[in-house]
Each structure stands twice: as C-alpha cells, then as structure tokens.
Tab-separated table of C-alpha atoms in Angstrom:
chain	number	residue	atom	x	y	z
X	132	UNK	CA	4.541	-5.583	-8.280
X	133	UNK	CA	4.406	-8.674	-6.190
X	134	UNK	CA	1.158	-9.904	-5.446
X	135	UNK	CA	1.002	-11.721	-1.642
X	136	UNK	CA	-0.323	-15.454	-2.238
X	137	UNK	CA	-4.303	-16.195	-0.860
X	138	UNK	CA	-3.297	-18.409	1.836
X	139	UNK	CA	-0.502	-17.735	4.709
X	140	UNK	CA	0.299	-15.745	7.181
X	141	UNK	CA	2.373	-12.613	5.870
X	142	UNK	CA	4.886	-10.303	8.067
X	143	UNK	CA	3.707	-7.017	7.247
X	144	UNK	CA	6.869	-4.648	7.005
X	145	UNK	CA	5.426	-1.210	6.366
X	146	UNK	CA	3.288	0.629	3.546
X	147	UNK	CA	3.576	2.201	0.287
X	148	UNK	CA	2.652	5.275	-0.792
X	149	UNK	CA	0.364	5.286	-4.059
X	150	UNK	CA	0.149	7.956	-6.488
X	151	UNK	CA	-3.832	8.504	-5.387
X	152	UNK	CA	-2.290	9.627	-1.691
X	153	UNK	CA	-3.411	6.708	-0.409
X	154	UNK	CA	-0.420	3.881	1.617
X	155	UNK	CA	-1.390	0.354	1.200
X	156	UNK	CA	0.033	-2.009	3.663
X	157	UNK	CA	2.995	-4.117	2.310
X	158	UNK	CA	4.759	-7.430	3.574
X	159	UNK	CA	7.917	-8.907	3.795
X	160	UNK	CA	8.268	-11.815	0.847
X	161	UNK	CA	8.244	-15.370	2.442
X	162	UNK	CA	11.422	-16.753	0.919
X	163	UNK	CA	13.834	-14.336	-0.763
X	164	UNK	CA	13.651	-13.506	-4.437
X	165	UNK	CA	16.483	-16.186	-6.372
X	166	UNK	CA	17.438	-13.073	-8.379
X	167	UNK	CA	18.639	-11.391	-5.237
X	168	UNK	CA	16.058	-8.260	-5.996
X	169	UNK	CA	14.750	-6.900	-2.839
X	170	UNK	CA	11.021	-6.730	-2.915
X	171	UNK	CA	7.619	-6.452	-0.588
X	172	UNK	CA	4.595	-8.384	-1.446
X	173	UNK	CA	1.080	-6.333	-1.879
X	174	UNK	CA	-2.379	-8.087	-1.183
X	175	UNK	CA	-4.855	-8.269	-3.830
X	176	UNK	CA	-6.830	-5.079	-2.273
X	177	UNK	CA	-3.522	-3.280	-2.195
X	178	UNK	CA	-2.560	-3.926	-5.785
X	179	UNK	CA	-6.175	-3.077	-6.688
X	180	UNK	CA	-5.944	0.366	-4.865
X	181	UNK	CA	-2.281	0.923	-6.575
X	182	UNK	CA	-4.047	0.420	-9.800
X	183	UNK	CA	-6.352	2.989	-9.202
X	184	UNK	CA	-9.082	0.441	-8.505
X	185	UNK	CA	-11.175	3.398	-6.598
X	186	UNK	CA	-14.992	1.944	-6.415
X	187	UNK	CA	-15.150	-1.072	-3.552
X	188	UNK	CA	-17.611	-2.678	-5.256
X	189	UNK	CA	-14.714	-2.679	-8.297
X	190	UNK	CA	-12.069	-3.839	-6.503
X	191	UNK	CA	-14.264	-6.919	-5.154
X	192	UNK	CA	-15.036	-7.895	-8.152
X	193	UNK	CA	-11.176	-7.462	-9.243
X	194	UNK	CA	-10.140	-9.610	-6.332
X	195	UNK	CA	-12.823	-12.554	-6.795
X	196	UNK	CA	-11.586	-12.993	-10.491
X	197	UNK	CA	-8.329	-12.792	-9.216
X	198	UNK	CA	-8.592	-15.621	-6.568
X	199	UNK	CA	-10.652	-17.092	-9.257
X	200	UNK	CA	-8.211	-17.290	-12.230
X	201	UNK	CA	-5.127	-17.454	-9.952
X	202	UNK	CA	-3.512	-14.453	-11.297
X	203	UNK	CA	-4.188	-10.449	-11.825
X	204	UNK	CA	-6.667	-9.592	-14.106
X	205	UNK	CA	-6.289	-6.391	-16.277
X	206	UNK	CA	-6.691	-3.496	-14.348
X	207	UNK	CA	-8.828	-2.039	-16.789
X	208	UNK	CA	-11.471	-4.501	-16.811
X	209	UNK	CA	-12.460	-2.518	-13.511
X	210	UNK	CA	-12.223	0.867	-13.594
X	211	UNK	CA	-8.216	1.001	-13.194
X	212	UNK	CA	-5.052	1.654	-15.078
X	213	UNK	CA	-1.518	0.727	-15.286
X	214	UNK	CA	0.314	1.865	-12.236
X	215	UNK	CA	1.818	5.063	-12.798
X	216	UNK	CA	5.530	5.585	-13.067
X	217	UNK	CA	6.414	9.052	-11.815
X	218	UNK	CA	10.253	10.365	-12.252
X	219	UNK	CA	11.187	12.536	-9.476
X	220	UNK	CA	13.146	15.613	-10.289
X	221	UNK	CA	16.615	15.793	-10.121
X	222	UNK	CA	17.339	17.962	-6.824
X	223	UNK	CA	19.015	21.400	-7.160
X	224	UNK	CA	22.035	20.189	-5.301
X	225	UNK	CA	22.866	16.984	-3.688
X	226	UNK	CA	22.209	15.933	-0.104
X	227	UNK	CA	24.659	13.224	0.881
X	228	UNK	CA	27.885	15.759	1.247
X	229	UNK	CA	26.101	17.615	3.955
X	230	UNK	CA	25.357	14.238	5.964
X	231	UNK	CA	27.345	13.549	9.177
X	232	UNK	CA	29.969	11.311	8.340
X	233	UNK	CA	31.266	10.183	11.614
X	234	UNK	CA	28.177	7.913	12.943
X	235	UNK	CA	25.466	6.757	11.321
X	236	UNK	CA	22.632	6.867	13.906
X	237	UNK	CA	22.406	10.745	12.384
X	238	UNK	CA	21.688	9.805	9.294
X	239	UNK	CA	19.539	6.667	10.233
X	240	UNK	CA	17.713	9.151	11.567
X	241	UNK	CA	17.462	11.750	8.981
X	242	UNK	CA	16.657	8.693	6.212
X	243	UNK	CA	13.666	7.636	8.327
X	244	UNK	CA	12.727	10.953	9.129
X	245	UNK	CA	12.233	11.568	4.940
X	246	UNK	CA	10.587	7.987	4.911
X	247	UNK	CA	7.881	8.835	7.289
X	248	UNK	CA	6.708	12.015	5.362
X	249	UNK	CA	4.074	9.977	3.442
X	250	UNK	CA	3.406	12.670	0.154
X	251	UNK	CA	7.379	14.096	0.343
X	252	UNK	CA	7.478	14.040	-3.050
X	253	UNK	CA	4.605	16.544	-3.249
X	254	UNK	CA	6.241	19.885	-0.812
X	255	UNK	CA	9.156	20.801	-3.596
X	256	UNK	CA	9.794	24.250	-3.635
X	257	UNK	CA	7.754	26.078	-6.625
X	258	UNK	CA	10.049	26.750	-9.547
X	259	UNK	CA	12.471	23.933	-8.558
C-alpha cells in the first residue's frame, strides 16, 4: 500500500473499498512506479482506516507519529491490524464468453457498472 507523501497536491482518481465497508479516497501516483506496477497512493487517514484504525482519536495519533517518524508506524500500536487479504471465490462459470465481442463500449460499460457496486463482493448467491 502506497502511502501519498505530506506535502503536494495529489489527483484523486477514485476510492477503495476496505474490508470494514468503508471506501477511502485514493490518488493517482505523481510519477509512475520504475517497476512498471500500476498503483494509487492512499493518505495517511486512508491507510489508517484500511488498517482498521476505527477510533479518530487513534488514527490521529497514528498519523502524527507518522508525519513524525516519516514512515508508517505499526498498525497495532493503535488499535489496528494488518490489512486483510480476502480471496474471492472462484465463480461457478466464467463471464468473459458471454461479453459482446464486437464493440467495446458494452463491456466498458458492464466493467464499470461491477466497479461502482461498492460491497459486490458481498451479494454471492448462498451456497455458491
């Protein structure tokens, strides 16, 4: 997780979903990663909250040590834990062959469509 630097101005370029069902904005990076790894920056409050930093007071503290020391401090030291890694299940049958083929606005569409239902993850049919 990318943490945004203290200082400049950042392009923000959507949010992310946490596993507490809370988004936290997210920006675009200022100069692109040498690796060639896409990424988004997080601010301090954001990587707090993706932590599971839950009490304000908590994640105030977590920031001020954080612009203090220059870097993240352990999550834990606040109330918070690692971020959670959650693997989605495997679907019953794939998507992608029933996509329309022939232009891609339909399926532009139908991507962003799935990206702007925030808790998708949580509606799976029971017993899948």
């Amino acid at each position: 997780m990318s943490t945004a630097p203290a200082s400049g101005k950042l392009t923000p370029c959507g949010t992310f979903p946490t596993a507490y069902g809370v988004a936290v904005p997210v920006f675009e990076p200022t100069a692109p990663d040498p690796s060639g790894e896409e990424h988004v920056l997080f601010t301090m409050e954001g990587t707090a909250i993706c932590a599971g930093i839950h009490d304000p007071e908590q994640r105030k503290r977590f920031i001020a040590e954080a612009t203090r020391t220059g870097r993240a401090p352990s999550f834990e030291a606040f109330g918070g834990g690692p971020v959670p890694r959650v693997l989605l299940p495997r679907p019953s049958f794939p998507a992608y062959p029933r996509l329309p083929r022939d232009d891609s606005t339909p399926v532009e569409a139908w991507i962003t469509a799935l990206m702007d239902r925030f808790r998708w993850c949580d509606s799976r049919r029971p017993g899948a």
